[in-house]
Short mmCIF file of C-alpha atoms in Angstrom, two decimals:
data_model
loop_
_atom_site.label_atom_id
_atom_site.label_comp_id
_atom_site.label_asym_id
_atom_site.label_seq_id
_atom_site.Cartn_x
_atom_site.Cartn_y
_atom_site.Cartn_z
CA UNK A 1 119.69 31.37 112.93
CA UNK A 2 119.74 33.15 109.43
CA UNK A 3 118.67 29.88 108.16
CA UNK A 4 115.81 30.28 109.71
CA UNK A 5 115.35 34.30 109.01
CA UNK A 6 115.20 33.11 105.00
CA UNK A 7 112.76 29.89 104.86
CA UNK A 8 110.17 31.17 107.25
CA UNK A 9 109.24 34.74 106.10
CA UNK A 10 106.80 35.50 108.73
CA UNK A 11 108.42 36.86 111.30
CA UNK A 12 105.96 35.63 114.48
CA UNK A 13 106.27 31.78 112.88
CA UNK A 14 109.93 32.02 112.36
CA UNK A 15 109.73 33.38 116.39
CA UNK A 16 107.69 29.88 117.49
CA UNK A 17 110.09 27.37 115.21
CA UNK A 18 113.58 28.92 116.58
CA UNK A 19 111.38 28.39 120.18
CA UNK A 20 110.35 24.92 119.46
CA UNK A 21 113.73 23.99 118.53
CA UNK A 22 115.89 24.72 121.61
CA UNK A 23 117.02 21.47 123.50
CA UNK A 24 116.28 20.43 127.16
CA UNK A 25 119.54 22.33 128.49
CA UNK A 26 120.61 24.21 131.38
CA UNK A 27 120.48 27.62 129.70
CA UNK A 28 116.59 26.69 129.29
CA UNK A 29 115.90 25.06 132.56
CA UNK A 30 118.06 27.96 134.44
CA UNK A 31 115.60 30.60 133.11
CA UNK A 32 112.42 28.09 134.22
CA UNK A 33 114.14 28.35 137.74
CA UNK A 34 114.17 32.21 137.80
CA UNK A 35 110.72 32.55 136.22
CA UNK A 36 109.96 29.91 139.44
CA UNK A 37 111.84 32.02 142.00
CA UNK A 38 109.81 34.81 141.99
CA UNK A 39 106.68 32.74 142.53
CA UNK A 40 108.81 30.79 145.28
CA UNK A 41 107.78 33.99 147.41
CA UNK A 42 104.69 34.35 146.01
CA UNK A 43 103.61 30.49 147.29
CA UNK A 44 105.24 31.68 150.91
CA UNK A 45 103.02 34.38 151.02
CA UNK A 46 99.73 32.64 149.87
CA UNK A 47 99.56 29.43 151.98
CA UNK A 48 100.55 32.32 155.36
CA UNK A 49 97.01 31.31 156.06
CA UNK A 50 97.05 28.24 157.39
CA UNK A 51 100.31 28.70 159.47
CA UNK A 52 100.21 32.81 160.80
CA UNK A 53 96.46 31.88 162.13
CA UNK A 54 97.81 30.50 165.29
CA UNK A 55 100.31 33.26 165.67
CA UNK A 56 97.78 36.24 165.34
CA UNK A 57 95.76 34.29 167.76
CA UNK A 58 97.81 34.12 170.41
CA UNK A 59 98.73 37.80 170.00
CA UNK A 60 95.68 38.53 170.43
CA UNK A 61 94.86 40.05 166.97
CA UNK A 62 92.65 37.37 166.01
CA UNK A 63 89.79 35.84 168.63
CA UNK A 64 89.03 32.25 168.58
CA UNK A 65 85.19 31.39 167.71
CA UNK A 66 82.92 32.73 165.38
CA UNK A 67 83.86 36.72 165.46
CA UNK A 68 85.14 37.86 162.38
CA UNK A 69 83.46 38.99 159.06
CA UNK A 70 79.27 36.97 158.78
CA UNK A 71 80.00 35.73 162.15
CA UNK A 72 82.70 33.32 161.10
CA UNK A 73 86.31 32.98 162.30
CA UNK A 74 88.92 35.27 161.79
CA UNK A 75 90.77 32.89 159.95
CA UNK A 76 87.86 32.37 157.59
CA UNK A 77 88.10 36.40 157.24
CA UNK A 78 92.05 36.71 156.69
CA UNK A 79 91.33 33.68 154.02
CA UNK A 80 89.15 35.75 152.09
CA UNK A 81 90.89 38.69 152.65
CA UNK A 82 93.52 37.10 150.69
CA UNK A 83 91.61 35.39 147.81
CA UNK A 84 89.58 38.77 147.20
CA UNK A 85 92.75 40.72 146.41
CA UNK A 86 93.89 37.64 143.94
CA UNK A 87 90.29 38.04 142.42
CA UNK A 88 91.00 41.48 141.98
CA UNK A 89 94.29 41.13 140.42
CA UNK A 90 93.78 38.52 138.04
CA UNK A 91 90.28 40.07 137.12
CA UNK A 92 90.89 43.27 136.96
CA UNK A 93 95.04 43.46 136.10
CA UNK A 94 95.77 40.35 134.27
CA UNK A 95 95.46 41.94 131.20
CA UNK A 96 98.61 44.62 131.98
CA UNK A 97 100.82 41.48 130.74
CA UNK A 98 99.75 41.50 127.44
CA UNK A 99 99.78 45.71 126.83
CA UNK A 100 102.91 45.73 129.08
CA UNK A 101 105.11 42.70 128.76
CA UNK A 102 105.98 39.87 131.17
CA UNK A 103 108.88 41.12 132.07
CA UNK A 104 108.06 44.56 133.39
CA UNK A 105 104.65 42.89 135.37
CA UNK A 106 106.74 40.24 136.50
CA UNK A 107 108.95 42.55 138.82
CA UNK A 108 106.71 45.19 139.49
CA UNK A 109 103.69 42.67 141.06
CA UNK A 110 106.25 41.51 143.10
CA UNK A 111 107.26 44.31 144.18
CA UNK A 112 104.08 44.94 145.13
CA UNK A 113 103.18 42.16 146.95
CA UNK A 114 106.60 42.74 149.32
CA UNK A 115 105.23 46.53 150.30
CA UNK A 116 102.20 45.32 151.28
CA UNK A 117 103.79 42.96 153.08
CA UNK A 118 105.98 44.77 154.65
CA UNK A 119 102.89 46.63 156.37
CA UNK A 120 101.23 43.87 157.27
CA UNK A 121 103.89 42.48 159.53
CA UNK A 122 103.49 45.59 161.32
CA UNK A 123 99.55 46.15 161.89
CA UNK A 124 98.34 45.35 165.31
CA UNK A 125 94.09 45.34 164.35
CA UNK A 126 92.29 42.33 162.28
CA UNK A 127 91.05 44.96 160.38
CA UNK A 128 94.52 46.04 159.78
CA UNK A 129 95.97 43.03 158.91
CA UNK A 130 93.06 41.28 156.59
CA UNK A 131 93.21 44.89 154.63
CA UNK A 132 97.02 44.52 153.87
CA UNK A 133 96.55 40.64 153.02
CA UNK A 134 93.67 41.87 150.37
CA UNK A 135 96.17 44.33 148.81
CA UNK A 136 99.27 42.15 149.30
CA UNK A 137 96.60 39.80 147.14
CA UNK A 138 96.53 41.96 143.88
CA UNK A 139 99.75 41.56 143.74
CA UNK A 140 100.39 38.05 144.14
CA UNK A 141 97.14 38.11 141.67
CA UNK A 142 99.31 39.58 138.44
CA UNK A 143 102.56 37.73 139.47
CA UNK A 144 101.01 33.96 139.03
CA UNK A 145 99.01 35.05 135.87
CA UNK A 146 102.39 36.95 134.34
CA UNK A 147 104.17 33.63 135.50
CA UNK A 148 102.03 31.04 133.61
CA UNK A 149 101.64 33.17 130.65
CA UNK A 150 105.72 34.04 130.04
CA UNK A 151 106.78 29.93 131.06
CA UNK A 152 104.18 28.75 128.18
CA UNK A 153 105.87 31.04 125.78
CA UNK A 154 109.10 30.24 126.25
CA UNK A 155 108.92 26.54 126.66
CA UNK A 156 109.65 24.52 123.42
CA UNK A 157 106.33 22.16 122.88
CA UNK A 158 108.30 18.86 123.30
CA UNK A 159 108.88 20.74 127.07
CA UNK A 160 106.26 22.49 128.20
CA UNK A 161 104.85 20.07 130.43
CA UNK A 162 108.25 19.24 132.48
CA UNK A 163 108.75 22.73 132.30
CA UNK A 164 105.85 23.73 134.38
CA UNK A 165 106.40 20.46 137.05
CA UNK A 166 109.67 22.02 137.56
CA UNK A 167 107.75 25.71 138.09
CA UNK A 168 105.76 23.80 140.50
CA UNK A 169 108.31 22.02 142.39
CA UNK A 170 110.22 25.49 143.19
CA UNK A 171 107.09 27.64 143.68
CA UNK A 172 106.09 24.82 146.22
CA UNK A 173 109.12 24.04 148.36
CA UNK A 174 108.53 28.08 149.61
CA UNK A 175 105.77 25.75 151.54
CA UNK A 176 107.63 23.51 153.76
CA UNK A 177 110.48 26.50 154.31
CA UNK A 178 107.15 28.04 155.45
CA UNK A 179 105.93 25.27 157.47
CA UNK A 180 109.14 25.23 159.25
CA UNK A 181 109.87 28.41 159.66
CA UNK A 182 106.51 29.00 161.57
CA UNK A 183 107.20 26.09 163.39
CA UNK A 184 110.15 28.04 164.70
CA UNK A 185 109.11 31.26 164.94
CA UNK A 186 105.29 31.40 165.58
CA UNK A 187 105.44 29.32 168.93
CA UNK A 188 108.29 32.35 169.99
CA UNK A 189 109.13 35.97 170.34
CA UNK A 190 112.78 36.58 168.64
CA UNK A 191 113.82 40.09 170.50
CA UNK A 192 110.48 40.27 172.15
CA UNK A 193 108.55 40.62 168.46
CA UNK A 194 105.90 37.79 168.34
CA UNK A 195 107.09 34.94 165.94
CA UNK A 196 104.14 35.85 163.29
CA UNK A 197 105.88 38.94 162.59
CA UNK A 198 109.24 37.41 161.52
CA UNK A 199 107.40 35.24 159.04
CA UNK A 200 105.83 38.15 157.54
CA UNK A 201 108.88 39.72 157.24
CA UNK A 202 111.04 36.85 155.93
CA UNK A 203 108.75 36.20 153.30
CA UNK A 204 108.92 40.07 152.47
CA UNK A 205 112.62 40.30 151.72
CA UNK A 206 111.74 38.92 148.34
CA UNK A 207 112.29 42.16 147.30
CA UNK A 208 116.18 41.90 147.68
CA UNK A 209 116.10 39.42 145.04
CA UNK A 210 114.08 40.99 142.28
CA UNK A 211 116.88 43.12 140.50
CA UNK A 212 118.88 40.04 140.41
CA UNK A 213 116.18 37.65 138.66
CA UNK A 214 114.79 40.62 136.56
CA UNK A 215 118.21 41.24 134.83
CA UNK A 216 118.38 37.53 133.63
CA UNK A 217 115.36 37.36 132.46
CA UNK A 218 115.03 38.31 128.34
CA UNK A 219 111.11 39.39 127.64
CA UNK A 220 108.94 37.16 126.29
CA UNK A 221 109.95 37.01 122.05
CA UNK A 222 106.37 35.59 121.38
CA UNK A 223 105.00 38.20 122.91
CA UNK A 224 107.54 41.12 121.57
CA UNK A 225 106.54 39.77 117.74
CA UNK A 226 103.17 39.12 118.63
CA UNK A 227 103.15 43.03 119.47
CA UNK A 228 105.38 43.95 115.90
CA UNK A 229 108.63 44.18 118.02
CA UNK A 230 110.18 42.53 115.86
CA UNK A 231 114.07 43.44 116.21
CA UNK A 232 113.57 42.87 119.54
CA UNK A 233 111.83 39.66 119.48
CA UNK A 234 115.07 38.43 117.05
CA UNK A 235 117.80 39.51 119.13
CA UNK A 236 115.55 37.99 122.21
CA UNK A 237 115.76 34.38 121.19
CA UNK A 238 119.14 35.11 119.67
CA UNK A 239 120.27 35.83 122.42
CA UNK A 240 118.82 32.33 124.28
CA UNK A 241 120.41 30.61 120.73
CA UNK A 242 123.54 31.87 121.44
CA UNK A 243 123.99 30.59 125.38
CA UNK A 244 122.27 27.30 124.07
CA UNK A 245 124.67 26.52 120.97
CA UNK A 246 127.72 27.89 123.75
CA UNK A 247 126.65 25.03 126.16
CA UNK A 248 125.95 22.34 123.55
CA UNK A 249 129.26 23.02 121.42
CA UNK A 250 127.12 22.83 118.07
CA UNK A 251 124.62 24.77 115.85
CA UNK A 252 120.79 24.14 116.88
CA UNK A 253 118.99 22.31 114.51
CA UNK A 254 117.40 23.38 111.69
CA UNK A 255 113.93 24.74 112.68
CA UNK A 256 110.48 23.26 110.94
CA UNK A 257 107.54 25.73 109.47
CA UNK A 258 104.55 25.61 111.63
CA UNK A 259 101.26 27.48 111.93
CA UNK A 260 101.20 31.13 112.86
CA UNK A 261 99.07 33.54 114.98
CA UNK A 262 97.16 36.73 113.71
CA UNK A 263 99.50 39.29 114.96
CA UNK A 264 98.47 42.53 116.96
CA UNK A 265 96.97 43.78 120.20
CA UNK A 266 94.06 41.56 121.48
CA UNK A 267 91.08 42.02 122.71
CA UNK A 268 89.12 40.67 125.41
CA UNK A 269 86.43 40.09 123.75
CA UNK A 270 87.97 37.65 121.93
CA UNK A 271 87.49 34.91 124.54
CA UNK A 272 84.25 34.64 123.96
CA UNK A 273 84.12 34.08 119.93
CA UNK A 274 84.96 30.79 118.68
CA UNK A 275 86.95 28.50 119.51
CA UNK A 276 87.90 30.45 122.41
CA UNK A 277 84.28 30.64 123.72
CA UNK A 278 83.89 26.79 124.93
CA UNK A 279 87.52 26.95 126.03
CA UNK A 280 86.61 29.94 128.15
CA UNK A 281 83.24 28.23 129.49
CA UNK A 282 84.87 25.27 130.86
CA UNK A 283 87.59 26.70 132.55
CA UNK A 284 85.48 28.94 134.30
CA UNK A 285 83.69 26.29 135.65
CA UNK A 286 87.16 24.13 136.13
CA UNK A 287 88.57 26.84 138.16
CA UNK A 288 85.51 27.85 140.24
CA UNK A 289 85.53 24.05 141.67
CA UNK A 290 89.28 22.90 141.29
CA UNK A 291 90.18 25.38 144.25
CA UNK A 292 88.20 23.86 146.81
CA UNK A 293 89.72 20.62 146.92
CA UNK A 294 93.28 22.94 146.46
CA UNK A 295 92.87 25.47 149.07
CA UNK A 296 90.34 24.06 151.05
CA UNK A 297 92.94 21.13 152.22
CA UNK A 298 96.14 23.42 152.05
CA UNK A 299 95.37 26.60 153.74
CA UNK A 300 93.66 24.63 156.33
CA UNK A 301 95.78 21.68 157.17
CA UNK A 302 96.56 22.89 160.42
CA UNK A 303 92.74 23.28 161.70
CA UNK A 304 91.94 19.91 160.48
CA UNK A 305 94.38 18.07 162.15
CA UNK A 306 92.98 19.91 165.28
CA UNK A 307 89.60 18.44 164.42
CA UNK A 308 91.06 15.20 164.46
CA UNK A 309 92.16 15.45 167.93
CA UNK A 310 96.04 17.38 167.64
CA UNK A 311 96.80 20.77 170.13
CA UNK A 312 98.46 23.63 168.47
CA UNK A 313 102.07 22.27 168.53
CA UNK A 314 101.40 19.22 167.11
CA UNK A 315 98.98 20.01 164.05
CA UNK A 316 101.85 22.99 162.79
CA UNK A 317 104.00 19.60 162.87
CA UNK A 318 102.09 17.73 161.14
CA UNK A 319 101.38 20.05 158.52
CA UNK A 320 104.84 20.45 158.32
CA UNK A 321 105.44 17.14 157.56
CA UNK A 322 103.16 17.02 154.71
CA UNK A 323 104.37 20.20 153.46
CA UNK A 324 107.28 18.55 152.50
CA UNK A 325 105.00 16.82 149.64
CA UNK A 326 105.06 19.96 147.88
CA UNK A 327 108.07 20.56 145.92
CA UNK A 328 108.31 16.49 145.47
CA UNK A 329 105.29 15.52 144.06
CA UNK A 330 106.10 18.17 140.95
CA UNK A 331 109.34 16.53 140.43
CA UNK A 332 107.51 13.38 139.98
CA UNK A 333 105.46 14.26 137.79
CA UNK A 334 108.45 15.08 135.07
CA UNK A 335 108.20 11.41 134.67
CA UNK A 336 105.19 11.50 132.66
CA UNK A 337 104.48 15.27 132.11
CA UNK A 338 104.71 15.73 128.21
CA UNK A 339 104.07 12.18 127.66
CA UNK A 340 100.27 11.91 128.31
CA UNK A 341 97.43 14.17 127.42
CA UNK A 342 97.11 17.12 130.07
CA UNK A 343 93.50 16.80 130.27
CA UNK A 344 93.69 13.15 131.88
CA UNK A 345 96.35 14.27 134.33
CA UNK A 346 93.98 16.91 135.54
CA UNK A 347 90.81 14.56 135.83
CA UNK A 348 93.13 11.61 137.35
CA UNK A 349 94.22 14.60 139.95
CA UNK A 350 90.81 15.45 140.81
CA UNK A 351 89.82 11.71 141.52
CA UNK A 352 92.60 11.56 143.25
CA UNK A 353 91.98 14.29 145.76
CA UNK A 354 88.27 13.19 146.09
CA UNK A 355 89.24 9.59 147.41
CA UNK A 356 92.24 10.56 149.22
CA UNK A 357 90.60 13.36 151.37
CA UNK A 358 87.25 10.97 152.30
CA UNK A 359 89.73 8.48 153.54
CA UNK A 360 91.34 11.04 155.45
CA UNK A 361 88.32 11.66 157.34
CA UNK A 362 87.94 8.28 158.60
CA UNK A 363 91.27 8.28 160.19
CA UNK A 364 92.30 9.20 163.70
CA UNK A 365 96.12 8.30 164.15
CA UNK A 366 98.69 10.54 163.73
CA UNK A 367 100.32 8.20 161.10
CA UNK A 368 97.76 8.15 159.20
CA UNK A 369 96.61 11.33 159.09
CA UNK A 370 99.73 12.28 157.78
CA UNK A 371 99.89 9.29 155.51
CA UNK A 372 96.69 10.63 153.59
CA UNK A 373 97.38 14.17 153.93
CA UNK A 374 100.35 13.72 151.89
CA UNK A 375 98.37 11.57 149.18
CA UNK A 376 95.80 14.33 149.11
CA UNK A 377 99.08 16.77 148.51
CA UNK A 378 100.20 14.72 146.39
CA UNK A 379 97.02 14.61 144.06
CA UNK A 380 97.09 18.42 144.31
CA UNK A 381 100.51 18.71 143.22
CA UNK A 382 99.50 16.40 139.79
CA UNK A 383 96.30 18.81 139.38
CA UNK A 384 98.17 22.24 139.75
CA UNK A 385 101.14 21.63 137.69
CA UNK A 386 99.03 20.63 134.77
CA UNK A 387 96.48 22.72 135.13
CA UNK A 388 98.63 25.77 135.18
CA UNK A 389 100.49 24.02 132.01
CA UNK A 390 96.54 23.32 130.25
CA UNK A 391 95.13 26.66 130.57
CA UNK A 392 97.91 28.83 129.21
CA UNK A 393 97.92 26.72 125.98
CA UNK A 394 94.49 26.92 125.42
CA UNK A 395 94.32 30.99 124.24
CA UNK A 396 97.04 32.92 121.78
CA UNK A 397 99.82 34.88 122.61
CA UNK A 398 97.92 38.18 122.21
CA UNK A 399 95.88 37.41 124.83
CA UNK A 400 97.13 34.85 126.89
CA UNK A 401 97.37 37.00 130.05
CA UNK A 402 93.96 38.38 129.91
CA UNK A 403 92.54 35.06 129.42
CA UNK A 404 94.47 33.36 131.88
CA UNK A 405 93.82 36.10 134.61
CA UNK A 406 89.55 35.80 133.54
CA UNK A 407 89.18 32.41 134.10
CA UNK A 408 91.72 32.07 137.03
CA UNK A 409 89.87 34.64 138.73
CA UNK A 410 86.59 32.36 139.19
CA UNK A 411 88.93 30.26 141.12
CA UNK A 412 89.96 33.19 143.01
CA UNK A 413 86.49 34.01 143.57
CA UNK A 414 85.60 30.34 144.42
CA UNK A 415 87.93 30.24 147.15
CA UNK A 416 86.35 33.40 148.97
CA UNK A 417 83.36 31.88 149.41
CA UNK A 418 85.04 28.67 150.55
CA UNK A 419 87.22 30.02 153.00
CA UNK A 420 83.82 30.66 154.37
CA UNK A 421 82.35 27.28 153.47
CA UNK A 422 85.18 25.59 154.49
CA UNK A 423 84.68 26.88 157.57
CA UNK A 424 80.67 26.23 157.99
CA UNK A 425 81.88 22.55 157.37
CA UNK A 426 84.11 22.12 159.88
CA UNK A 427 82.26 23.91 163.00
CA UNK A 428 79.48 21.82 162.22
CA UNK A 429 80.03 18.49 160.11
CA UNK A 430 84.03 17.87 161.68
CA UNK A 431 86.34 16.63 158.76
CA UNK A 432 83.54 14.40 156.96
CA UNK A 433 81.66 17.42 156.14
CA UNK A 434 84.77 19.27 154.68
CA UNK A 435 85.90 16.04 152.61
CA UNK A 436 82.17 15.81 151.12
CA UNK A 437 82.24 19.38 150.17
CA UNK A 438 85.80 18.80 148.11
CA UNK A 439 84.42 15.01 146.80
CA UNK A 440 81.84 16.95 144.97
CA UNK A 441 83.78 19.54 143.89
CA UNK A 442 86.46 17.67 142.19
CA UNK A 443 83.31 15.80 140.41
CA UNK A 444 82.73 18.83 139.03
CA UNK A 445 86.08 19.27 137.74
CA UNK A 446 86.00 15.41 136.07
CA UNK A 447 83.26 16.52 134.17
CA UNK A 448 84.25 19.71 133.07
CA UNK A 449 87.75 19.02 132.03
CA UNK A 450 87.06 14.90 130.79
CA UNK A 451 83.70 15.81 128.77
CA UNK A 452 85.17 19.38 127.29
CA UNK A 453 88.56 19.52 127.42
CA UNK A 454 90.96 19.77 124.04
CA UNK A 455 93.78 17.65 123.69
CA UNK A 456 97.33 19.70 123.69
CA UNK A 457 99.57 17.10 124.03
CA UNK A 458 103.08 17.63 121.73
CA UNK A 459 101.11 20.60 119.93
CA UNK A 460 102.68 24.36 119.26
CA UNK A 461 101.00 27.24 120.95
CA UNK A 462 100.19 28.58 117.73
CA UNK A 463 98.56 25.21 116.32
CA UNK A 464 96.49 24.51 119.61
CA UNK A 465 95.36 28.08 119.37
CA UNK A 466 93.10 27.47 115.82
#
C-alpha cells in the first residue's frame, strides 16, 4: 500500500490503481451483496404493480374498467403513480450523490421509500394510495441511481461486469419472494387485514435492516478523492486492502499507473460538452425506449396472461413461475459478463425481447405461455444487468450520479406514458398489440446503442471517461 502512495503521486490515480488491483474475493463480492440488499427491497417495492392490482381490486380500492386517471384503469394510474415519483427522484435528486456521498443517500432514500410505504399499506382511497406510491417513488428514484453509481466505483475493471450480474441477481430474486408472497397473501385476509396490506408491509420492514448494511459499507474512495478527501479516501480502500490481503494470506499486487480524472465538484452542465454530449444523447434515447419492453412485460405479467385466457388465481401463478427467471438469468450472465463488449450484450438483449414477446403472443397454452414469458425475462435480465453496468461507466466520478439519474429519468418518464400505452394496447389490440408496441421499441434501442455506443470492455473508469 505505501508502494503505491510513492510511484503514483496523484492521489485520485493512486485511488483507481489500488481499486483496480483487488482480486475477485469474498471481502469484494460480500460488499456487492450489501450494496444489492438494499435494492433487494427496492425491486419488491417496484414490480408491487403487477401483483397488489388484484388485491386493491378486490378491496374495493381500485374499480375494474376504464375509471382511473384519462379514463384508463386504475392499474394504469397506480403504474404511473409509481414511475412519476422515480422521474422525480432521479431527475430532480440524483445529483445529492455526488454533493453528498453514496453512502449517506444510500440509507437515507431507503429510508424513505419504507415511510412512504408504511402509509401506503394503510390508505383506504385510490387517491390515497397512487399519492403514497408517487412519493414512495422518489425514493426508490435516488436509491437505484446511488446504487449504480457506488457498485461502478468500487468494482475493479477486470470485475465490473460480474459485479453488476451479481447486483442483478439479488435485486431480482425480491421478485419471485414477491410473486409468492402475493400468491399467499393477496387471495387472503391474515387477522381480518386484506392480503395487499401484508405485502405492503413486508416489503416495508426494509427499514430494520438499514443500520446493519449501512455500518459495513465504507464510502465510495473514488468519490471521497474525487471531492479532495483525501485521508479519507486512503484509509477507505485501506481499509478494503487490509480484509482482502487477511483473506488471501499475501500482499496485493503491485498496482499499475493509469489515467486520472480532473478532480473537484462537477457540474451538470458538463454532460452536455464533449465527449459527454453524444454519450448523453444516446442514452436518453436508450432509456426512453429500453423500458417499454422492461416494464411493459414485468409490471404487467399478470394482466396478460388474463388476456390469454387465465382467471385471477391462475395468472398470479403463472407470473410466479416466471418470476423465478429473475435472480437466475443474472447469474448466467457472469459467464460472459466482462468477457464481451457491453454494448452487444445490450443490443443482443433487445433482439431478444423483441422476438421472444411476438412469439408470446401467438401462444395460448399455459406451457407455453410460461415457456416464452420466461425467455422474454430472460432477455430482460441480459439487458438490465448490462445496461445498469454501461451507463455508469460512460461519465466521471464527479458526476456520475447526476448523469446517471438525467438519463435514467427519460426511462422513468417513458414508462409513465406506457403504463398508459400499455394499457391502450391491451383493451384494444389483446397481447399482439402490446408485443408490437415493445418490437419497435427495442428497435429503437438496437439502433441507439449498436450505431452510437462506446466500447468499455476491460477499460478503467478514468480511461473510458476521456
Amino acid at each position: 500500500m505505501q508502494n503505491a502512495q510513492a510511484t503514483i503521486p496523484n492521489i485520485p490515480a493512486e485511488i483507481t490503481v489500488r481499486i483496480d488491483r483487488l482480486p475477485s474475493c469474498w471481502v469484494f463480492w460480500r460488499l456487492i451483496a450489501l450494496l444489492s440488499l438494499g435494492g433487494f427491497f427496492e425491486m419488491y417495492d417496484l414490480f408491487q404493480t403487477a401483483y397488489l392490482s388484484p388485491g386493491l381490486l378486490s378491496s374495493g380500492i381500485f374499480h375494474a374498467g376504464a375509471k382511473g386517471l384519462f379514463g384508463l384503469t386504475d392499474q394504469a394510474t397506480f403504474a404511473a403513480a409509481t414511475f412519476a415519483g422515480l422521474f422525480i427522484g432521479t431527475i430532480v435528486f440524483g445529483s445529492v450523490a455526488d454533493r453528498f456521498g453514496r453512502r449517506a443517500i444510500f440509507t437515507i432514500s431507503l429510508l424513505w421509500y419504507t415511510a412512504a410505504s408504511l402509509a401506503m399499506s394503510m390508505q383506504n382511497t385510490s387517491v390515497g394510495v397512487d399519492l403514497c406510491r408517487l412519493i414512495a417513488g422518489i425514493g426508490i428514484g435516488v436509491e437505484l441511481v446511488t446504487i449504480d453509481a457506488y457498485i461502478s466505483e468500487l468494482a475493479p475493471r477486470d470485475l465490473r461486469g460480474r459485479a453488476f450480474a451479481v447486483n442483478q441477481s439479488i435485486q431480482f430474486a425480491a421478485i419471485p419472494v414477491l410473486a409468492l408472497i402475493s400468491s399467499i397473501l393477496i387471495p387472503n385476509a391474515p387477522l381480518g387485514i386484506p392480503g395487499w396490506r401484508w405485502v405492503v408491509i413486508l416489503g416495508a420492514s426494509a427499514a430494520i435492516a438499514v443500520w446493519f448494511i449501512r455500518r459495513s459499507i465504507p464510502e465510495s474512495p473514488r468519490w471521497l478523492a474525487q471531492q479532495g478527501r483525501f485521508d479519507e479516501a486512503r484509509a477507505a480502500i485501506a481499509g478494503i486492502e487490509v480484509r482482502v490481503e487477511a483473506e488471501l494470506g499475501h500482499a496485493l499486487r503491485e498496482p499499475v499507473p493509469t489515467a486520472s480524472e480532473a478532480g473537484g465538484t462537477g457540474k451538470f452542465s458538463e454532460i452536455w460538452v464533449p465527449p459527454y454530449r453524444r454519450r448523453t444523447w444516446m442514452l436518453m434515447v436508450f432509456n426512453f425506449f429500453q423500458t417499454i419492453g422492461f416494464y411493459g412485460f414485468g409490471n404487467w405479467v399478470p394482466a396478460l396472461m388474463a388476456s390469454k385466457g387465465a382467471n385471477v388465481a391462475n395468472s398470479l401463478q403463472y407470473s410466479t413461475i416466471i418470476a423465478f427467471m429473475y435472480p437466475i438469468g443474472p447469474l448466467l450472465c457472469l459467464a460472459f459478463a466482462d468477457k464481451y463488449e457491453r454494448k452487444w450484450q445490450i443490443v443482443t438483449a433487445a433482439i431478444g425481447t423483441a422476438s421472444f414477446g411476438l412469439l408470446f403472443a401467438q401462444q395460448s397454452r399455459p406451457g407455453m405461455l410460461i415457456v416464452f414469458g420466461m425467455l422474454i425475462t430472460l432477455s430482460n435480465n441480459l439487458l438490465s444487468y448490462s445496461y445498469h453496468a454501461y451507463q455508469a461507466e460512460l461519465f466521471p466520478t464527479r458526476i456520475r450520479a447526476r448523469a446517471i439519474g438525467f438519463v435514467y429519468s427519460w426511462s422513468r418518464l417513458s414508462t409513465i406514458l406506457t403504463s398508459f400505452m400499455i394499457a391502450f394496447f391491451l383493451q384494444n389490440f389483446g397481447a399482439n398489440g402490446v408485443f408490437a408496441f415493445i418490437a419497435g421499441s427495442m428497435l429503437m434501442v438496437v439502433l441507439s446503442i449498436g450505431i452510437f455506443g462506446p466500447r468499455t470492455a476491460g477499460l478503467a473508469l478514468e480511461e473510458i471517461s476521456h
